[in-house]
PDB file of C-alpha atoms in Angstrom:
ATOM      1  CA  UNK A 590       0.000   0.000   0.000  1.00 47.00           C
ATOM      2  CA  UNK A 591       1.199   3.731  -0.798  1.00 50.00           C
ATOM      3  CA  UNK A 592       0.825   6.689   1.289  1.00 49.00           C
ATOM      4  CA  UNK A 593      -1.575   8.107  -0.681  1.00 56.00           C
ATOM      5  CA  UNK A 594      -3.966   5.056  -0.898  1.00 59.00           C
ATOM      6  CA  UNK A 595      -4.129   5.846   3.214  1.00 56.00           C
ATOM      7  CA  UNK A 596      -6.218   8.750   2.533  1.00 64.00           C
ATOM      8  CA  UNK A 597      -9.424   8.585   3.303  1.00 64.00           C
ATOM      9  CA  UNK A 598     -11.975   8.079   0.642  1.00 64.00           C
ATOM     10  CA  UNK A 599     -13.803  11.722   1.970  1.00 61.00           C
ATOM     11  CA  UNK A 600     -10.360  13.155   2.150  1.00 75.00           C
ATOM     12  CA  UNK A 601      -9.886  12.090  -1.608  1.00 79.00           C
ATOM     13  CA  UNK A 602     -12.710  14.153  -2.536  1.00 79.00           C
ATOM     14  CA  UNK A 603     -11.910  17.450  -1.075  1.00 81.00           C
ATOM     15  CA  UNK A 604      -7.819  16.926  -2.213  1.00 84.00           C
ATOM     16  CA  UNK A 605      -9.318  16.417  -5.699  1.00 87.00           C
ATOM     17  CA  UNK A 606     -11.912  19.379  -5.502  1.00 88.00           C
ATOM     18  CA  UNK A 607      -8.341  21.403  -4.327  1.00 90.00           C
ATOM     19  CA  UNK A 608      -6.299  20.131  -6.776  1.00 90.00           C
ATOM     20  CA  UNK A 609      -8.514  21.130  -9.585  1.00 92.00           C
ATOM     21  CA  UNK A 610      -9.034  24.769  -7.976  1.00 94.00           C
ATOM     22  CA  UNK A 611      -5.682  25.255  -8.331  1.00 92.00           C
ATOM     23  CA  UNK A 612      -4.995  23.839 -11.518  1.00 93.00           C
ATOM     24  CA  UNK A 613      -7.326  25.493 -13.345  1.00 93.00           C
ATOM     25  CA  UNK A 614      -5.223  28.813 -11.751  1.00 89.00           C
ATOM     26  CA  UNK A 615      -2.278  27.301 -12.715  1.00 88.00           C
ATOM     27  CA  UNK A 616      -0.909  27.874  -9.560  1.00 87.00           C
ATOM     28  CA  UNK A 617       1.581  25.179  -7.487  1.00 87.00           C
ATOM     29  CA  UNK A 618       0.976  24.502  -3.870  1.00 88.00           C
ATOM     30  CA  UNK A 619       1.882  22.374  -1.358  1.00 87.00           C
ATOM     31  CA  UNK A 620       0.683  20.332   0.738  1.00 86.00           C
ATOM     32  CA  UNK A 621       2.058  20.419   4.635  1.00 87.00           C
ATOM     33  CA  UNK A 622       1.171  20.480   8.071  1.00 86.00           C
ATOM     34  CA  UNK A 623      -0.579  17.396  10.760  1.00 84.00           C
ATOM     35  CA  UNK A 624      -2.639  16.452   7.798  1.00 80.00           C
ATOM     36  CA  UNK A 625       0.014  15.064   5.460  1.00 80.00           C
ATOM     37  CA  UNK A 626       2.506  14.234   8.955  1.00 84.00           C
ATOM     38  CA  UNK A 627       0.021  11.906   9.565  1.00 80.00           C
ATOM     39  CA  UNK A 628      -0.549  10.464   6.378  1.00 76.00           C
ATOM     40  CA  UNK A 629       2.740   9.719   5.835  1.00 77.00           C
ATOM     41  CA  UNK A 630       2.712   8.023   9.361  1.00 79.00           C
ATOM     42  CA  UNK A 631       0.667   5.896   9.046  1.00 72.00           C
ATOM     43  CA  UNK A 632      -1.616   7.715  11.432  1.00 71.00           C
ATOM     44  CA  UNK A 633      -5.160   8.530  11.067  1.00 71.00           C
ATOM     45  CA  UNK A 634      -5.247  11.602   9.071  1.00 66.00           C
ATOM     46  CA  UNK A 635      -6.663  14.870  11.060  1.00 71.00           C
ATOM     47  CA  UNK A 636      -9.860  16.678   9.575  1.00 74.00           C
ATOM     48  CA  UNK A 637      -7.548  19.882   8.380  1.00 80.00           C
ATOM     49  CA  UNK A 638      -5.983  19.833   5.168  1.00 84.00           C
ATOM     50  CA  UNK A 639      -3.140  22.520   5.133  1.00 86.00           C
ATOM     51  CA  UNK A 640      -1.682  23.963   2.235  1.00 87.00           C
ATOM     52  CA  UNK A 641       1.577  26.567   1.597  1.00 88.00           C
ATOM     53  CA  UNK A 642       0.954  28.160  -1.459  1.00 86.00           C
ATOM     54  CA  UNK A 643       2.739  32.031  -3.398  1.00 85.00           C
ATOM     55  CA  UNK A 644       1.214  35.022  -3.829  1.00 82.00           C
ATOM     56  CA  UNK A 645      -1.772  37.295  -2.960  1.00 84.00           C
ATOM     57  CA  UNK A 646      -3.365  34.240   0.718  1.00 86.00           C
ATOM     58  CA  UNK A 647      -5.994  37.212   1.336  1.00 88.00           C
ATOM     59  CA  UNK A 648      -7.372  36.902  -2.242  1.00 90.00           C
ATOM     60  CA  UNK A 649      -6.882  33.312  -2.707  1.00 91.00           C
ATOM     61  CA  UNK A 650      -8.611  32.087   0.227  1.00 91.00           C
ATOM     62  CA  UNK A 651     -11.396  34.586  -0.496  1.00 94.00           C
ATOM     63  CA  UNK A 652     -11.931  32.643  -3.961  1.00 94.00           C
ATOM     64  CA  UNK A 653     -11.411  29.121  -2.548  1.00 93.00           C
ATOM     65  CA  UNK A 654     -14.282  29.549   0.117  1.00 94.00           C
ATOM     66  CA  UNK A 655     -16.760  30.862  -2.771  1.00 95.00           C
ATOM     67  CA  UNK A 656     -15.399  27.622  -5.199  1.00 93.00           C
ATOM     68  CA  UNK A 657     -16.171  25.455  -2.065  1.00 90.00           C
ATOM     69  CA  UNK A 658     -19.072  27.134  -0.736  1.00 91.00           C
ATOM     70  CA  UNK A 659     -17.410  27.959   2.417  1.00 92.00           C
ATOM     71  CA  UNK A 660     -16.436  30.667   4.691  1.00 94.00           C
ATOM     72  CA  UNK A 661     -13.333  32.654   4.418  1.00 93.00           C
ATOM     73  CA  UNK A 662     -11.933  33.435   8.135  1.00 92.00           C
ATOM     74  CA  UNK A 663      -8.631  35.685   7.932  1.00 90.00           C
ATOM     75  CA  UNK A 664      -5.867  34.559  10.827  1.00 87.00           C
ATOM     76  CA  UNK A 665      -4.248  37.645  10.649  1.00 77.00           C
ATOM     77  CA  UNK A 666      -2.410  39.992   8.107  1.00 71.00           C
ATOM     78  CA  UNK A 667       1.043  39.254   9.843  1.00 74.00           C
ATOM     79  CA  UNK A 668       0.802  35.665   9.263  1.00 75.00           C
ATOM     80  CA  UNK A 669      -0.102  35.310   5.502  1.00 78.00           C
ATOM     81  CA  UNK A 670      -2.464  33.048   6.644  1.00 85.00           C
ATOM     82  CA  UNK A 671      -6.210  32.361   6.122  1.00 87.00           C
ATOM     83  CA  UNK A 672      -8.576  29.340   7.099  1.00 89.00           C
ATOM     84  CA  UNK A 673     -11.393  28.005   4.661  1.00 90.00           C
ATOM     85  CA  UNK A 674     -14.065  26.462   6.657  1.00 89.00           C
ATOM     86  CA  UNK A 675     -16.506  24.010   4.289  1.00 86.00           C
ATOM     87  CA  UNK A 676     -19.190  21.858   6.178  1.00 76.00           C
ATOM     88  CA  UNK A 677     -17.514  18.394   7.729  1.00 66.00           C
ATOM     89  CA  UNK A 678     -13.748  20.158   6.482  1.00 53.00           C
ATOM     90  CA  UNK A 679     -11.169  23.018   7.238  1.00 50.00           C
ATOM     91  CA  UNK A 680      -8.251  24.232   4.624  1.00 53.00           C
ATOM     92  CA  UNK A 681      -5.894  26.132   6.184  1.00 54.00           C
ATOM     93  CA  UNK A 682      -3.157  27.481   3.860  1.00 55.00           C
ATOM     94  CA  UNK A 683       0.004  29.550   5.320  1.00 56.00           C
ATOM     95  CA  UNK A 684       2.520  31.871   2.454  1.00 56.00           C
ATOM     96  CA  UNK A 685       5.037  29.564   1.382  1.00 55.00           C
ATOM     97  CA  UNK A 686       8.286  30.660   2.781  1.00 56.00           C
ATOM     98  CA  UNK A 687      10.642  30.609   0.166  1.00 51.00           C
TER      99      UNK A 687
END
């Protein structure tokens, strides 16, 4: 078995739903955080899905929560960072330090 067959089937969903978001922007991210730790442990995956990803977080975010019909929470301007919250799932996505 591969790490990624060790996501869960409603996990699958939501990475794919992401994955084509972002595509379709053309823009790279990357997955990190508990969510992929885990995963890669062998460990029951936790309900957050983080993501690192370039540019304009504010903007993004605000675009991701009206894709997914969720709710865009800002965590603060000195951070970079914003939280999606979609029923049953959270998407948390920090600036990629590069």
């Amino acid at each position: 078995m591969t790490d990624i067959d060790q996501i869960k089937e409603s996990h699958a969903a939501m990475l794919a739903r992401l994955g084509g978001f972002f595509a379709a922007q053309e823009r790279g991210v990357v997955l990190v955080g508990g969510y992929l730790r885990d995963t890669l442990r062998s460990a029951t995956p936790q309900q957050d899905v983080d993501i690192a990803l370039p540019g304009e977080t504010e903007k993004i975010g605000r675009e991701l929560a009206r894709f997914l019909g969720g709710t865009f929470v800002p965590l603060g301007a000195a951070f970079g960072a914003s939280r999606v919250v979609v029923p049953a799932q959270d998407a948390e996505f920090p600036e990629e330090k590069t």
